[in-house]
Short mmCIF file of C-alpha atoms and ligand atoms in Angstrom, two decimals:
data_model
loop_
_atom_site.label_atom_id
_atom_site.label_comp_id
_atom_site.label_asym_id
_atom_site.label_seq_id
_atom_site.Cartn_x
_atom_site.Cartn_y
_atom_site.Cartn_z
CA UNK A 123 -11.76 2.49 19.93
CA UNK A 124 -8.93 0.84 18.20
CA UNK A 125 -6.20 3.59 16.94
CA UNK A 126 -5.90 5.19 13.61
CA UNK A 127 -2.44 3.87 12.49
CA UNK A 128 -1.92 6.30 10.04
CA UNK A 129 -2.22 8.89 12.98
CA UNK A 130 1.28 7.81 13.98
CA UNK A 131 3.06 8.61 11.32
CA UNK A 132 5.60 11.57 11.33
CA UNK A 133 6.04 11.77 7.55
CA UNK A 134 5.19 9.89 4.10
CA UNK A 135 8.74 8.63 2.58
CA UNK A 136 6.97 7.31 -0.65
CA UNK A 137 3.43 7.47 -1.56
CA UNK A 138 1.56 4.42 -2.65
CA UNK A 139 1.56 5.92 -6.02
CA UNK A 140 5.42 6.32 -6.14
CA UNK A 141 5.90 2.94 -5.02
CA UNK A 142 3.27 1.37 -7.96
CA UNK A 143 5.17 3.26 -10.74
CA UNK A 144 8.73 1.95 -9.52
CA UNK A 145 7.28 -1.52 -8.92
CA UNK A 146 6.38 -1.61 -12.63
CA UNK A 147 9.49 -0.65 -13.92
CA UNK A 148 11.33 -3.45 -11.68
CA UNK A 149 9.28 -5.75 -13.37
CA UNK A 150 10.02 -4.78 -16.58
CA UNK A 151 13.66 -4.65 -15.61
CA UNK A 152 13.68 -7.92 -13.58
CA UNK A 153 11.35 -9.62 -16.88
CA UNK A 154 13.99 -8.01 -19.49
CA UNK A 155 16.77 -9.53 -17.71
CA UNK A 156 15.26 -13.13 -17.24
CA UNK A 157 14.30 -12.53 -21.26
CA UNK A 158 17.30 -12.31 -22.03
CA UNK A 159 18.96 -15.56 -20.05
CA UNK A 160 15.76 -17.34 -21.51
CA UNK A 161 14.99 -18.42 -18.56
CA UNK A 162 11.50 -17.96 -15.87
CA UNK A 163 11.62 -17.22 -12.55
CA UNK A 164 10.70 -18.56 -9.06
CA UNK A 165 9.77 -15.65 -7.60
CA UNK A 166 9.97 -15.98 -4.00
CA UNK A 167 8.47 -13.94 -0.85
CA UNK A 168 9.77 -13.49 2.54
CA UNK A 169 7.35 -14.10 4.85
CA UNK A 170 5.61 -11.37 6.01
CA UNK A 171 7.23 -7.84 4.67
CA UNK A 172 7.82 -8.75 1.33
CA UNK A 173 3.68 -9.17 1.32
CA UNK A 174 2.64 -5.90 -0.03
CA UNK A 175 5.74 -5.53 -1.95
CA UNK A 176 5.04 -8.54 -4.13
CA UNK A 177 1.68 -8.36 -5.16
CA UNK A 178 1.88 -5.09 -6.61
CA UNK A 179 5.38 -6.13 -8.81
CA UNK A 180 4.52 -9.50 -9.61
CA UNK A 181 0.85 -7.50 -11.49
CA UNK A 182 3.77 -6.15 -14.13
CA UNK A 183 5.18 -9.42 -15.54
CA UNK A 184 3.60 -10.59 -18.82
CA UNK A 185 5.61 -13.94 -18.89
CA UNK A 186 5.02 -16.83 -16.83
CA UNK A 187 6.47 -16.83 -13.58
CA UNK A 188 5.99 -19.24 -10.90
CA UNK A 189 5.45 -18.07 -7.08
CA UNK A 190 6.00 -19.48 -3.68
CA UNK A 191 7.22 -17.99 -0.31
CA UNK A 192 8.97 -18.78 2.81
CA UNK A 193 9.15 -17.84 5.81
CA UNK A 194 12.56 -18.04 8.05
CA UNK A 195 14.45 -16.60 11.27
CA UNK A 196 18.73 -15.70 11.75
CA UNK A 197 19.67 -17.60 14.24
CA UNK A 198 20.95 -15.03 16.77
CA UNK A 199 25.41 -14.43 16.85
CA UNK A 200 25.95 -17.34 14.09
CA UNK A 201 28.07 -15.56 11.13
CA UNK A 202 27.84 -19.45 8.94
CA UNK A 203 25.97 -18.77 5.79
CA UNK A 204 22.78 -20.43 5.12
CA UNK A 205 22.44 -21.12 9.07
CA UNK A 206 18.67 -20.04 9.06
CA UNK A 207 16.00 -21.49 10.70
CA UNK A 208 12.75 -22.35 8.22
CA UNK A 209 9.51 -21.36 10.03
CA UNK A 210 7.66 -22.27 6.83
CA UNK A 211 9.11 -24.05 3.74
CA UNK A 212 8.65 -23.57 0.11
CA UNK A 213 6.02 -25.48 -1.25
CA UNK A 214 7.15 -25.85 -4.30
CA UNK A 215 11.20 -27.48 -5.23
CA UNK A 216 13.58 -24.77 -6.05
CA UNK A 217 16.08 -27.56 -7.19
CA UNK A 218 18.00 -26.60 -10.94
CA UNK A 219 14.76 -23.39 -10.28
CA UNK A 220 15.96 -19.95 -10.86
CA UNK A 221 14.98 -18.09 -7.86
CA UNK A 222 14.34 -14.56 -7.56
CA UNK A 223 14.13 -13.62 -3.90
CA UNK A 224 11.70 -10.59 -2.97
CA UNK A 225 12.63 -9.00 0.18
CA UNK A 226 11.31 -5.98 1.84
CA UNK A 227 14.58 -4.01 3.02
CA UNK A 228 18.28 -5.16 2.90
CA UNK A 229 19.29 -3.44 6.38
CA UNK A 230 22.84 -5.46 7.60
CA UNK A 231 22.47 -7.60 4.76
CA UNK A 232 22.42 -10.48 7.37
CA UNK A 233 19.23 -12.25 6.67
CA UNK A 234 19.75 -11.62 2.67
CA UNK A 235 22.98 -13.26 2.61
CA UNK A 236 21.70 -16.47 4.66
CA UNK A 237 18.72 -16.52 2.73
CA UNK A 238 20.62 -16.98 -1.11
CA UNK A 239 22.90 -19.75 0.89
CA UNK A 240 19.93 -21.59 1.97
CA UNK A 241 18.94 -21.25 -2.07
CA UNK A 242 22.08 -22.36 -3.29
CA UNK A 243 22.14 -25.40 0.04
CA UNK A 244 18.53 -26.69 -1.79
CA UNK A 245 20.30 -27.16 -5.44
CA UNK A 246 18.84 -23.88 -6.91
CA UNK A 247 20.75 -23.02 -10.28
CA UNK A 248 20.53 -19.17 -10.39
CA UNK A 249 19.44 -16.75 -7.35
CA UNK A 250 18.84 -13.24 -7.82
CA UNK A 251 17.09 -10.70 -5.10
CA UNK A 252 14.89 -7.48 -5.29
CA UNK A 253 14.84 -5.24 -2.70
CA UNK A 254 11.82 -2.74 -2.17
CA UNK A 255 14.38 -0.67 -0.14
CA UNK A 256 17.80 -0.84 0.64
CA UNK A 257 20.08 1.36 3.48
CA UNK A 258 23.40 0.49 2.55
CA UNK A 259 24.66 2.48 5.47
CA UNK A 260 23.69 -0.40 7.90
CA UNK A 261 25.70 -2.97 6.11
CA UNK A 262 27.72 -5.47 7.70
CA UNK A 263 27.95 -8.30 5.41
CA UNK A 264 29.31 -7.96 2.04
CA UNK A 265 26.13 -8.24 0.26
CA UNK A 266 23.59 -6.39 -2.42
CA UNK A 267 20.04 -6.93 -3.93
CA UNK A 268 20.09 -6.99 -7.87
CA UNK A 269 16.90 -5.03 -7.81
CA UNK A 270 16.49 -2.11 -5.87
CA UNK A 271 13.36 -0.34 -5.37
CA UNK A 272 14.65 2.77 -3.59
CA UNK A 273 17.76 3.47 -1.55
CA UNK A 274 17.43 5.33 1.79
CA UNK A 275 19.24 6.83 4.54
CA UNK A 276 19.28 4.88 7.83
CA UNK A 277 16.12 5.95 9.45
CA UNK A 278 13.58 3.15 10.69
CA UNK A 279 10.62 2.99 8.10
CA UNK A 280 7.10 1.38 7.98
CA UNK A 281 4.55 0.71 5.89
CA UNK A 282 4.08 -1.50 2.36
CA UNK A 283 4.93 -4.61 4.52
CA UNK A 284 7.37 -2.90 7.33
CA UNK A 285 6.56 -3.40 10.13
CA UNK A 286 7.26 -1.90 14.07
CA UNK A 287 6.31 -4.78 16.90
CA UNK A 288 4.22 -6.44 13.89
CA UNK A 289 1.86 -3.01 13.46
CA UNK A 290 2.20 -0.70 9.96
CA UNK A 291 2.67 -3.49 7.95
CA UNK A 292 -0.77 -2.43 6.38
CA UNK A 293 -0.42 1.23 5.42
CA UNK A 294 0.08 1.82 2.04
CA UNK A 295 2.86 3.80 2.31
CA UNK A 296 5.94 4.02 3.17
CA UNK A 297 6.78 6.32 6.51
CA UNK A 298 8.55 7.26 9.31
CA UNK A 299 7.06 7.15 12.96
CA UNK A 300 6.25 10.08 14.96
CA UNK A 301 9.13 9.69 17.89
CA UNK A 302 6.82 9.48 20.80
CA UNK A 303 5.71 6.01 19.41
CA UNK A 304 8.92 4.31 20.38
CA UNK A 305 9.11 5.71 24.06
CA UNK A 306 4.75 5.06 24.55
P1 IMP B 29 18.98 -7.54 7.75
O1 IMP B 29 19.22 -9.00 7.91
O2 IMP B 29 19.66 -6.75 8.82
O3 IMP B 29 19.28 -7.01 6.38
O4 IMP B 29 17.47 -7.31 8.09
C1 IMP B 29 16.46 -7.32 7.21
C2 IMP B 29 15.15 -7.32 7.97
O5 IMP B 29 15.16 -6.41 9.09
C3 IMP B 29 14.06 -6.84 7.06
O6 IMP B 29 13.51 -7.90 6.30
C4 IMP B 29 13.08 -6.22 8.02
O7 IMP B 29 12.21 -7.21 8.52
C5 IMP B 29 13.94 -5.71 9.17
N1 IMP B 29 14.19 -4.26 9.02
C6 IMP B 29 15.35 -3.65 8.74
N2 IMP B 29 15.21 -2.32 8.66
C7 IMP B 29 13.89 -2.06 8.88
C8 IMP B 29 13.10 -0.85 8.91
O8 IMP B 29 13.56 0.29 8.71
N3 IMP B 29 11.78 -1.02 9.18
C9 IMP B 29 11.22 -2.23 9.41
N4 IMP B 29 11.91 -3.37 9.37
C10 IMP B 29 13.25 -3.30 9.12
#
C-alpha cells in the first residue's frame, strides 16, 4: 500500500482555510492595484509550485485577466540576470503585456530575480510578483515579491504546491515534515 502523505507531516503551518481567505484578499489587493493603473494583467504561473497557489487566487478576480505559465530552471553558479533556462515557454506573447508573476516561495530570491529579467528580456512593459510565502531570512539577492501571502521563518515547508523530491505538492496545506523523513 502506497503511503498516507499526510502521515508525514510534523505540523500544519496554515490550514487550507487560512490560505483561501488570504488568497482572496491578494486578489482584491493585486485587482485594486491593476484598477487603479487601468491596466489587466498577465498573470503568470511557475511551473509546478505555483499550481495550487494560483487556482485558488486567480477564483477572486472579477476583471478580466489573461493566464499562461512557464516553466524554467537557474542555471547552476551563474549570478547574470535573466540567465534561465525555459523548460516550457509561454504560450501566449508577454511583449508591451503587464505580467504578474505567481510564485510559490521567494527563498534566496535567485530564481525570482532571473525570472522578472527574462520578463523584461521578452519586451514586457510592467512586471509585478506574488508570493504565496516568502522567508526573507534566506535572501541573497536584493529582491522582493509585491504580493506576499505569508512571511515565515526559515524552516523547509510543503504542501499547496511545495514540494520535497517532487512529493507534498498535493496536500492542501501548508506543513512542516516530521524529521525522520529527510534521513529515511
Ligand atoms: P529561490 O530561487 O532560492 O528563491 O528558490 C525558490 C524556489 O525554491 C521555490 O520556487 C521552491 O521551488 C524552492 N523552495 C524554496 N524554499 C522551499 C521550501 O521551504 N519548500 C519547498 N520548496 C522550496
Amino acid at each position: 500500500m502506497a503511503k498516507i502523505i499526510s502521515e508525514d507531516i510534523d505540523h500544519v503551518l496554515f490550514t487550507e482555510e487560512q490560505i483561501e481567505a488570504r488568497c482572496k484578499e491578494l486578489a482584491q489587493q493585486i485587482e485594486k492595484d491593476y484598477e487603479e493603473r487601468h491596466i489587466q494583467p498577465l498573470v503568470v504561473g511557475l511551473l509546478k509550485g505555483s499550481i495550487p497557489f494560483m487556482a485558488e487566487l486567480i477564483k477572486y478576480f472579477k476583471h478580466p485577466i489573461e493566464i499562461d505559465f512557464i516553466s524554467v530552471s537557474s542555471y547552476q553558479g551563474t549570478e547574470s540576470s535573466g540567465d534561465v533556462r525555459i523548460n516550457k515557454d509561454l504560450d501566449l506573447s508577454s511583449r508591451d503585456k503587464n505580467v504578474l508573476i505567481v510564485e510559490d516561495i521567494v527563498d534566496t530570491g535567485r530564481t525570482l530575480k532571473e525570472v522578472k529579467q527574462l520578463f523584461y528580456n521578452k519586451g514586457a512593459h510592467d512586471v509585478k510578483v506574488v508570493a504565496l510565502l516568502d522567508k526573507p531570512d534566506r535572501r541573497l539577492v536584493d529582491i522582493q515579491a509585491d504580493f506576499i501571502g505569508f512571511t515565515i521563518p526559515d524552516e523547509f515547508v510543503v504542501g499547496y504546491g511545495l514540494d520535497y523530491n517532487q512529493c507534498y505538492r498535493n496536500l492542501p496545506y501548508i506543513g512542516v515534515l516530521k524529521n525522520e523523513i529527510y534521513n529515511s
